[in-house]
Short mmCIF file of C-alpha atoms and ligand atoms in Angstrom, two decimals:
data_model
loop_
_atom_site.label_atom_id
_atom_site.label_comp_id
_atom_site.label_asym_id
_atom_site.label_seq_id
_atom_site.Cartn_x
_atom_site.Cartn_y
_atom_site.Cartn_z
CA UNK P 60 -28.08 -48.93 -111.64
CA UNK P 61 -27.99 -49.56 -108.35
CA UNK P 62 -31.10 -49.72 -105.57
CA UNK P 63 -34.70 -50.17 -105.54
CA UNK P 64 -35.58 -48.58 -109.21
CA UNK P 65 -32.06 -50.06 -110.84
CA UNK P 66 -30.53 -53.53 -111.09
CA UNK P 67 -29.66 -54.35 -107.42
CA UNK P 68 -29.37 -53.43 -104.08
CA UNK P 69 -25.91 -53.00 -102.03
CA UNK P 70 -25.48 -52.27 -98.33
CA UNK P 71 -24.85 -48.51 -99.04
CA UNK P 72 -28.15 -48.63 -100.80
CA UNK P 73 -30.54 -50.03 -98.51
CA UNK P 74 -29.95 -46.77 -96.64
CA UNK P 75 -28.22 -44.34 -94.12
CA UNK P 76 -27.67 -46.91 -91.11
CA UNK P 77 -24.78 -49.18 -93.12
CA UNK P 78 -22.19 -46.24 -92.88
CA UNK P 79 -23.23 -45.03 -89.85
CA UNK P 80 -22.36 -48.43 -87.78
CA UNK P 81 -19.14 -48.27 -90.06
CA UNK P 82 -18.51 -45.10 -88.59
CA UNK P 83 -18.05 -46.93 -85.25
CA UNK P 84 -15.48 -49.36 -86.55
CA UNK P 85 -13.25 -46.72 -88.52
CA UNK P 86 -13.37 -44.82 -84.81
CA UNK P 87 -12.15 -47.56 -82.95
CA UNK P 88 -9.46 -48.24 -86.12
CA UNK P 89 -8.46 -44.67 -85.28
CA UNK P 90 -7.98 -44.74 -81.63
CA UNK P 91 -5.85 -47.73 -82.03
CA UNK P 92 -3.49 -46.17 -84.28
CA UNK P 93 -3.03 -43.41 -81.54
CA UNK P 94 -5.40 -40.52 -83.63
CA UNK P 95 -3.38 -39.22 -85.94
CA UNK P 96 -3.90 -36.11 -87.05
CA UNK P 97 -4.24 -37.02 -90.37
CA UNK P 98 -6.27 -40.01 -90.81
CA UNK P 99 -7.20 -40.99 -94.39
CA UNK P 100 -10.39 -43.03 -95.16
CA UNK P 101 -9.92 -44.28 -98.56
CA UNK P 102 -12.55 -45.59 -100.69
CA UNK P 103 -12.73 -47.63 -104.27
CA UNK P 104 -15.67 -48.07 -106.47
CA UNK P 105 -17.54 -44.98 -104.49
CA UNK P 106 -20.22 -44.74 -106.97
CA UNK P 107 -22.26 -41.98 -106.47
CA UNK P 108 -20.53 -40.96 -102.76
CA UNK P 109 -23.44 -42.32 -101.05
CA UNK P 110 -21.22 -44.36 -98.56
CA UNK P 111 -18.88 -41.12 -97.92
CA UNK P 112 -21.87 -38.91 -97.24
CA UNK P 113 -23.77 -41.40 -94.48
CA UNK P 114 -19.96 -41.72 -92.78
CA UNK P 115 -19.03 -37.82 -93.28
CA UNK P 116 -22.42 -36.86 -91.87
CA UNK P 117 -22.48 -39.17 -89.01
CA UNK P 118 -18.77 -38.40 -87.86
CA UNK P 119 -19.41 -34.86 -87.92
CA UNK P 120 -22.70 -35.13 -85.81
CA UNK P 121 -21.47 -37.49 -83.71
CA UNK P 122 -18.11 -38.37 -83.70
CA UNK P 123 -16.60 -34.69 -83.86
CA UNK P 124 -12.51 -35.36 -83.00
CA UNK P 125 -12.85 -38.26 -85.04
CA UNK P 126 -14.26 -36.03 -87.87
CA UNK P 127 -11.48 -33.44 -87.52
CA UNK P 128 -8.93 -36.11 -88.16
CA UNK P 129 -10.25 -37.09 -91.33
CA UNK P 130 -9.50 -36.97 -94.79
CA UNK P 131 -11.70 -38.55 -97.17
CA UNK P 132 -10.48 -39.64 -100.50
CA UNK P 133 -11.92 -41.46 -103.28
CA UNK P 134 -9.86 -42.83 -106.20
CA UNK P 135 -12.61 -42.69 -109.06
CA UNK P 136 -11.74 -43.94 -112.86
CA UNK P 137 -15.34 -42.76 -114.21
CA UNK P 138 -15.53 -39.26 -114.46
CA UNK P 139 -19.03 -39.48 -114.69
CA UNK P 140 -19.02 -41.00 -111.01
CA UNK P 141 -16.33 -38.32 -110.16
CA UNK P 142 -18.75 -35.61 -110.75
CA UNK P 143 -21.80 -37.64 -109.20
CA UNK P 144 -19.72 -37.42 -106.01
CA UNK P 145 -18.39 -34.15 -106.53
CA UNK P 146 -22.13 -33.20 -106.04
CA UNK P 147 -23.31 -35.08 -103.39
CA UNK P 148 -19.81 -34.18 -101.08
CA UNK P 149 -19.71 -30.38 -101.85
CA UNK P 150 -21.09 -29.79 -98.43
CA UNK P 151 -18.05 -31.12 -97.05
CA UNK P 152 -15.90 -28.74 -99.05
CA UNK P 153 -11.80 -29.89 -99.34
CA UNK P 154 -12.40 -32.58 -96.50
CA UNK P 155 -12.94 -34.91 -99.32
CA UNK P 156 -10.44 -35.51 -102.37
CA UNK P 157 -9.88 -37.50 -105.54
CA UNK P 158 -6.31 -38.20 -106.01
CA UNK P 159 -5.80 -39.59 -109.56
CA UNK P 160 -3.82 -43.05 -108.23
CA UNK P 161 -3.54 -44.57 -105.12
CA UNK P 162 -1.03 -42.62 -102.73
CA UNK P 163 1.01 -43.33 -99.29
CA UNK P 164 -1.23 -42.64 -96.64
CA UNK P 165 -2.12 -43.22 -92.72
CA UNK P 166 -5.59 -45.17 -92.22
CA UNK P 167 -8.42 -47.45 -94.17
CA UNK P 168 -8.92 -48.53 -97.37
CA UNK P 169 -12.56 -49.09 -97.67
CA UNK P 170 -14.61 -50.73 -100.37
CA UNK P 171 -18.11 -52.17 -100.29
CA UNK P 172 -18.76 -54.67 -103.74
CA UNK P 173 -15.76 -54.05 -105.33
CA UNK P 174 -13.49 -57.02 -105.93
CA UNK P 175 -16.53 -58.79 -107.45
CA UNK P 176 -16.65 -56.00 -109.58
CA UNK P 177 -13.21 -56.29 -111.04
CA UNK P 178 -12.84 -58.07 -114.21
CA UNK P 179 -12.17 -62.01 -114.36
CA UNK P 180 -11.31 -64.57 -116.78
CA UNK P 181 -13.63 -67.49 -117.17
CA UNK P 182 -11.24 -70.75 -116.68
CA UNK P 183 -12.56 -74.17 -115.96
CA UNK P 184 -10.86 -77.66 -116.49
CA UNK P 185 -7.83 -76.49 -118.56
CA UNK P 186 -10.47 -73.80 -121.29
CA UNK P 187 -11.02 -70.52 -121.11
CA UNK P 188 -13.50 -68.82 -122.45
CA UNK P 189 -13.21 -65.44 -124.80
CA UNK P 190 -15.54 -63.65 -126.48
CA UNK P 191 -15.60 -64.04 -130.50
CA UNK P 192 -18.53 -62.75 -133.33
CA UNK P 193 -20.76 -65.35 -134.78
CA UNK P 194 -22.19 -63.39 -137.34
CA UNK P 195 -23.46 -59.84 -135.62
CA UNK P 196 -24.33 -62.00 -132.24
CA UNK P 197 -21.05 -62.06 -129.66
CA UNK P 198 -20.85 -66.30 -129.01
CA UNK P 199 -18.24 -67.48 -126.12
CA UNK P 200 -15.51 -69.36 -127.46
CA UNK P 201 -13.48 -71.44 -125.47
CA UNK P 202 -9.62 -72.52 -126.06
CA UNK P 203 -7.07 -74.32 -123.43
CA UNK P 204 -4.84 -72.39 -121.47
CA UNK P 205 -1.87 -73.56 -119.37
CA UNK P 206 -2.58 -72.49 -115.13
CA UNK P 207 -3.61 -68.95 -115.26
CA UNK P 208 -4.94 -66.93 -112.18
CA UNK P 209 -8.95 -66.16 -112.72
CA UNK P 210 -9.08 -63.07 -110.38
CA UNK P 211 -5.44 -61.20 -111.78
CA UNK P 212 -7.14 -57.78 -111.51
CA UNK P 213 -8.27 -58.06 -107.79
CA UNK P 214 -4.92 -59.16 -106.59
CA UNK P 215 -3.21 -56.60 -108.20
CA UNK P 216 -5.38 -53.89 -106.95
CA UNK P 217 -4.25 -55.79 -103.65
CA UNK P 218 -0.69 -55.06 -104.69
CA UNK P 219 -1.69 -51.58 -105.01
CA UNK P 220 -3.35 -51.19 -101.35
CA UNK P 221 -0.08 -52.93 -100.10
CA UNK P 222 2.63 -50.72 -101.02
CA UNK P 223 0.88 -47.61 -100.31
CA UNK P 224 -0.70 -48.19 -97.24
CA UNK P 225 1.55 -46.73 -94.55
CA UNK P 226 0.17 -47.93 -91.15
CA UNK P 227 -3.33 -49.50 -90.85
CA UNK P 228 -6.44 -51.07 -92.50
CA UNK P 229 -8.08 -52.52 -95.66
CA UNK P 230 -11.66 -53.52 -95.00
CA UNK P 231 -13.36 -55.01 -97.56
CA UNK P 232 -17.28 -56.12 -97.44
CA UNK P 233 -18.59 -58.42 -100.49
CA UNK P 234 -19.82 -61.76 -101.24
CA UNK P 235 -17.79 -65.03 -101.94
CA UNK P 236 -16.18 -68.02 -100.53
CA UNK P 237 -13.06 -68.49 -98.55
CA UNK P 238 -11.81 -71.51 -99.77
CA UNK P 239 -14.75 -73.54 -101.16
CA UNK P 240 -14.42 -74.26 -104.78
CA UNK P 241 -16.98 -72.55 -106.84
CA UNK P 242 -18.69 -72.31 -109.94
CA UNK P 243 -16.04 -69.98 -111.86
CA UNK P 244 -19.27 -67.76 -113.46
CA UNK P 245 -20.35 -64.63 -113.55
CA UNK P 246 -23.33 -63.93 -112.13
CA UNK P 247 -25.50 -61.13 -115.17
CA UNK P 248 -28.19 -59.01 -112.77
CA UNK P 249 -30.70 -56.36 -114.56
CA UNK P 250 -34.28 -54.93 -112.73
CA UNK P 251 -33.55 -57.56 -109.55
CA UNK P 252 -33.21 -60.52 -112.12
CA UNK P 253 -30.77 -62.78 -113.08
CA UNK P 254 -30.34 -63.02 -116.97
CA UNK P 255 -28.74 -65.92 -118.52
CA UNK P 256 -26.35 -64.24 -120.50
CA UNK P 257 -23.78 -61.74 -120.14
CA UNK P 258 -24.32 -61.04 -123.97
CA UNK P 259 -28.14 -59.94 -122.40
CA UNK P 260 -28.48 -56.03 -122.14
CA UNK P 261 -25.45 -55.64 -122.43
CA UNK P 262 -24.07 -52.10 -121.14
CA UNK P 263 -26.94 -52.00 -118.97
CA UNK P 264 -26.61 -55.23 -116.74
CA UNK P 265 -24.50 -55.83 -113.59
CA UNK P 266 -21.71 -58.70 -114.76
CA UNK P 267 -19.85 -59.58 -110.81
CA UNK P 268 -18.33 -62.61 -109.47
CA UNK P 269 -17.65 -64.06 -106.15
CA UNK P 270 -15.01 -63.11 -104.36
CA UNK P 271 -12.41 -65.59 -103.62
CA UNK P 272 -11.28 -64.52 -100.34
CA UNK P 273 -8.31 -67.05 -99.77
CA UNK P 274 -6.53 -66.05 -102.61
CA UNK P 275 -7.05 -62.08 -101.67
CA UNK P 276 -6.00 -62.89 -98.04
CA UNK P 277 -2.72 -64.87 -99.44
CA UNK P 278 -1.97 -61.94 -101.51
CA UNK P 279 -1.95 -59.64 -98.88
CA UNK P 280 0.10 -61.34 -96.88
CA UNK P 281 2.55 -61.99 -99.03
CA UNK P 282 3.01 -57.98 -98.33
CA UNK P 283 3.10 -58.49 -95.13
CA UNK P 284 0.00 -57.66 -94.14
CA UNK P 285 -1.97 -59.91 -91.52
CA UNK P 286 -5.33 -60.72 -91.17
CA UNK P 287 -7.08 -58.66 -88.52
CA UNK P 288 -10.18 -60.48 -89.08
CA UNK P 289 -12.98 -62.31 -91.38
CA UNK P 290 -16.87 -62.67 -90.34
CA UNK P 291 -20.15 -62.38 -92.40
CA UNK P 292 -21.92 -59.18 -92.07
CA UNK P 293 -24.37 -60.31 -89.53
CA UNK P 294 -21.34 -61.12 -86.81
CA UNK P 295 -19.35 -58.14 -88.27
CA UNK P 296 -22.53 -55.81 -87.05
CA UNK P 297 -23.73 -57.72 -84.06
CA UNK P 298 -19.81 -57.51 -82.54
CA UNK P 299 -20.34 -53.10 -83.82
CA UNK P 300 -24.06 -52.99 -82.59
CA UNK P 301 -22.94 -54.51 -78.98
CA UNK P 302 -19.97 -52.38 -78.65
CA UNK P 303 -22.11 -49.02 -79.26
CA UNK P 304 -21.49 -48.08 -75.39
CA UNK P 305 -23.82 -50.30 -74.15
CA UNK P 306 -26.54 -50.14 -76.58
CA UNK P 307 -27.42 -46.89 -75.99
CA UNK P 308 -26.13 -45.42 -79.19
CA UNK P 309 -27.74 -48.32 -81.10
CA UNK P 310 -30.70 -46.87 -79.37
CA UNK P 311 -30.51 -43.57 -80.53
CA UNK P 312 -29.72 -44.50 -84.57
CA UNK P 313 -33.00 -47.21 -83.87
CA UNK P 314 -35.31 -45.12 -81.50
CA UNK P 315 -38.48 -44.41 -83.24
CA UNK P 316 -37.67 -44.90 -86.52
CA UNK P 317 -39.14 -48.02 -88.52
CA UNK P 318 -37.31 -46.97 -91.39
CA UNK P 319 -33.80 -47.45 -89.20
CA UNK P 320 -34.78 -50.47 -88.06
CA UNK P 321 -36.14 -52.23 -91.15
CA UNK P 322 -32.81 -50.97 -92.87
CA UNK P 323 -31.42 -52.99 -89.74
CA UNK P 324 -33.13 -55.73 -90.53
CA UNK P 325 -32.26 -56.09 -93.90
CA UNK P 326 -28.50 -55.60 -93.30
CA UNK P 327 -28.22 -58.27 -90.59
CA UNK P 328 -30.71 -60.83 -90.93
CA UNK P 329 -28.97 -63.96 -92.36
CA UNK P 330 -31.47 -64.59 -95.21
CA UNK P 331 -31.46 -60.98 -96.56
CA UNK P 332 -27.38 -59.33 -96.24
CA UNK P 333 -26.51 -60.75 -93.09
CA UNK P 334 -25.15 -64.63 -94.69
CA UNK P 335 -24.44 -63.46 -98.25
CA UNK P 336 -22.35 -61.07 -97.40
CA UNK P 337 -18.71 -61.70 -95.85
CA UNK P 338 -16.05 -58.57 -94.22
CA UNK P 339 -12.41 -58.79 -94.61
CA UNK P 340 -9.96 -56.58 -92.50
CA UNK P 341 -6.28 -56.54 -93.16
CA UNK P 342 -3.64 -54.80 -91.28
CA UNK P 343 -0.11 -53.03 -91.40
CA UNK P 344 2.26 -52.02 -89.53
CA UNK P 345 -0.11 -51.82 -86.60
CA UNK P 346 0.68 -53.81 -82.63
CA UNK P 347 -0.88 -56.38 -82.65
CA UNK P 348 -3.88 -55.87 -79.66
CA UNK P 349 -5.57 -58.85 -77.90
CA UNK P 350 -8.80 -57.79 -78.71
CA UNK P 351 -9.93 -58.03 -82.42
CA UNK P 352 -11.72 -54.97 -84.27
CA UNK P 353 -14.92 -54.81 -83.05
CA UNK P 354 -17.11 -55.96 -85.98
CA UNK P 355 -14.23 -59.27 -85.48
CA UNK P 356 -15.66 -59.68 -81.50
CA UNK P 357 -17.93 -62.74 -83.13
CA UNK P 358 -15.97 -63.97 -85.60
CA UNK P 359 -15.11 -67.87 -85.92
CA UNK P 360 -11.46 -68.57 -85.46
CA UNK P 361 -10.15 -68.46 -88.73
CA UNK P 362 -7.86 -71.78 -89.86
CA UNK P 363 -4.40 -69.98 -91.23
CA UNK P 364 -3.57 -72.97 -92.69
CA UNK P 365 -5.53 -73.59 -95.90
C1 SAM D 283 -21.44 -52.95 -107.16
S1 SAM D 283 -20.97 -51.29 -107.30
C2 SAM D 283 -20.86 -50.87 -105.58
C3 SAM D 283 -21.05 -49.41 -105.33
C4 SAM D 283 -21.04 -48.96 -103.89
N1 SAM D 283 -19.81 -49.29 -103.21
C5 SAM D 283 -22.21 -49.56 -103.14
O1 SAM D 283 -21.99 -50.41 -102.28
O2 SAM D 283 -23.35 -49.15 -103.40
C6 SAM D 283 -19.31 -51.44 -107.84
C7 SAM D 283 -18.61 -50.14 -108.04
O3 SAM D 283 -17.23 -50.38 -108.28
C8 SAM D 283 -16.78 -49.47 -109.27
N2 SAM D 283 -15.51 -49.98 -109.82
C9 SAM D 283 -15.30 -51.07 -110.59
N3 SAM D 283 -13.98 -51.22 -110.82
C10 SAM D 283 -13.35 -50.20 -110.19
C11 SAM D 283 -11.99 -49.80 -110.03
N4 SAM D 283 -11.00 -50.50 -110.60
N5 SAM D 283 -11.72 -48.71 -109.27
C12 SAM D 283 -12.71 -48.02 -108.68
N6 SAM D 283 -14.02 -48.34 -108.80
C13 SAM D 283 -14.32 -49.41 -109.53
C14 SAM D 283 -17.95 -49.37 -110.21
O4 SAM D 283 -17.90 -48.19 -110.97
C15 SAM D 283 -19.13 -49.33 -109.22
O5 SAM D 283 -19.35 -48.01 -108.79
#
């Protein structure tokens, strides 16, 4: 479960502000593609809509040709998220969609936390460990195993994004490394605690991983698509924050309200989100501009090269 009362928090949970400064980004994403008509937002791992209802309310209040233009889809494997969001969106009538795979379209793919939520293998120094029964208890057990790729399932959901995405971006927010090695764990979260086990609670804790953001950006790529930009959160929403026509925007979402700002606060600040969390955009098929994305504005120069 996810926020205050459940397991963890995410940046969707910590409140309304996250996908309204998103909404900025995926405006500015839209102008540069010319504003198409038809402008698809997708999102993966949705949960319970949360994300698409901050963005779908905070286009249509404020961003209203922008809102026109969009289509909101969300490719959902649980049906019991399906109908969560179902729910939550059915304000927004057919605007939003759930398309059973991933199809061509014109626009973002979106996710927040969901390549560390895709299944991994656990491979260090030439073992692997499965899972195998001692008695009723499940017990790793570990075997060797020639070169095999950790993260399989996250680069082949990149293979998916690839070769349906017509013209434009995949932004992806979550926490990892770029090229660092790291401890090849999982991390096991239940009640804002980290267990020592994943064989703890199990079907009721969070099991995630770090993102290895090299090997997603190599992927892509070798698609063809480039890297439009990589920051942690805190640069990604300074460069939105300082964009919002000079502040005055920023003003509004802030002015007066303590709950806006704290939400700020915990979103940006470098020992709360701001550090631990790192943004990803990839592009296709789109001219190459001079200036990066917006949330990119701050971002280090990254070394191609590794
Ligand atoms: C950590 S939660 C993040 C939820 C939400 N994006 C947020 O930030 O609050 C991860 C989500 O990814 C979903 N998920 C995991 N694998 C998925 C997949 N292959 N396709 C779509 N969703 C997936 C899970 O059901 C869960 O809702």
């Amino acid at each position: 479960m996810i926020g205050r009362k459940g397991d963890y928090f995410t940046n969707v949970s910590v409140g309304p502000l996250f996908g309204q400064l998103l909404v900025a980004q995926f405006c500015e994403i839209w102008e540069r593609l010319g504003k198409p008509a038809d402008f698809v937002i997708l999102e993966q791992g949705a949960h319970d809509g949360q994300f698409a209802l901050d963005v779908l309310e905070f286009a249509q209040k404020r961003r209203p040709e922008f809102f026109d233009a969009l289509r909101y889809r969300i490719l959902e494997p649980f049906p019991i998220l399906e109908q969560q969001q179902r729910r939550k969106l059915e304000a927004f009538g057919d605007k939003v969609e759930w398309p059973h795979s991933l199809e061509p379209f014109t626009g973002i793919h979106f996710s927040n936390e969901l390549l560390d939520a895709m299944p991994v293998r656990l491979i260090s120094n030439g073992t692997e460990k499965f899972v195998g029964l001692d008695g009723d208890k499940f017990v790793f057990v570990e075997r060797p195993v020639d070169k095999t790729i950790f993260n399989q399932a996250a680069l082949e959901s990149i293979d998916q994004i690839a070769a349906n995405l017509q013209r434009g971006y995949m932004i992806a927010i979550d926490y990892g490394v770029l090229d660092e090695e790291f401890e090849r764990n999982v991390q096991v979260r239940a009640r804002h605690r980290n267990l020592d086990s994943p064989f703890e609670q199990i079907g009721y804790a969070d099991i995630t991983t770090s993102v290895h953001w090299r090997s997603i950006m190599q992927r892509a790529q070798a698609h063809g698509l480039r890297v439009a930009g990589f920051t942690d959160q805190h640069h990604f929403l300074t460069g939105i924050i300082s964009q919002f026509e000079s502040g005055d925007r920023t003003q509004s979402l802030l002015a007066n309200s303590p709950k806006a700002k704290r939400e700020l606060q915990t979103l940006f600040h470098p020992e709360m989100l701001g550090r631990a969390f790192q943004v990803l955009a990839l592009e296709k098929n789109v001219v190459r501009e001079t200036n990066p994305l917006v949330g990119f504005k701050f971002a280090r120069q990254l070394d191609e090269s590794s």
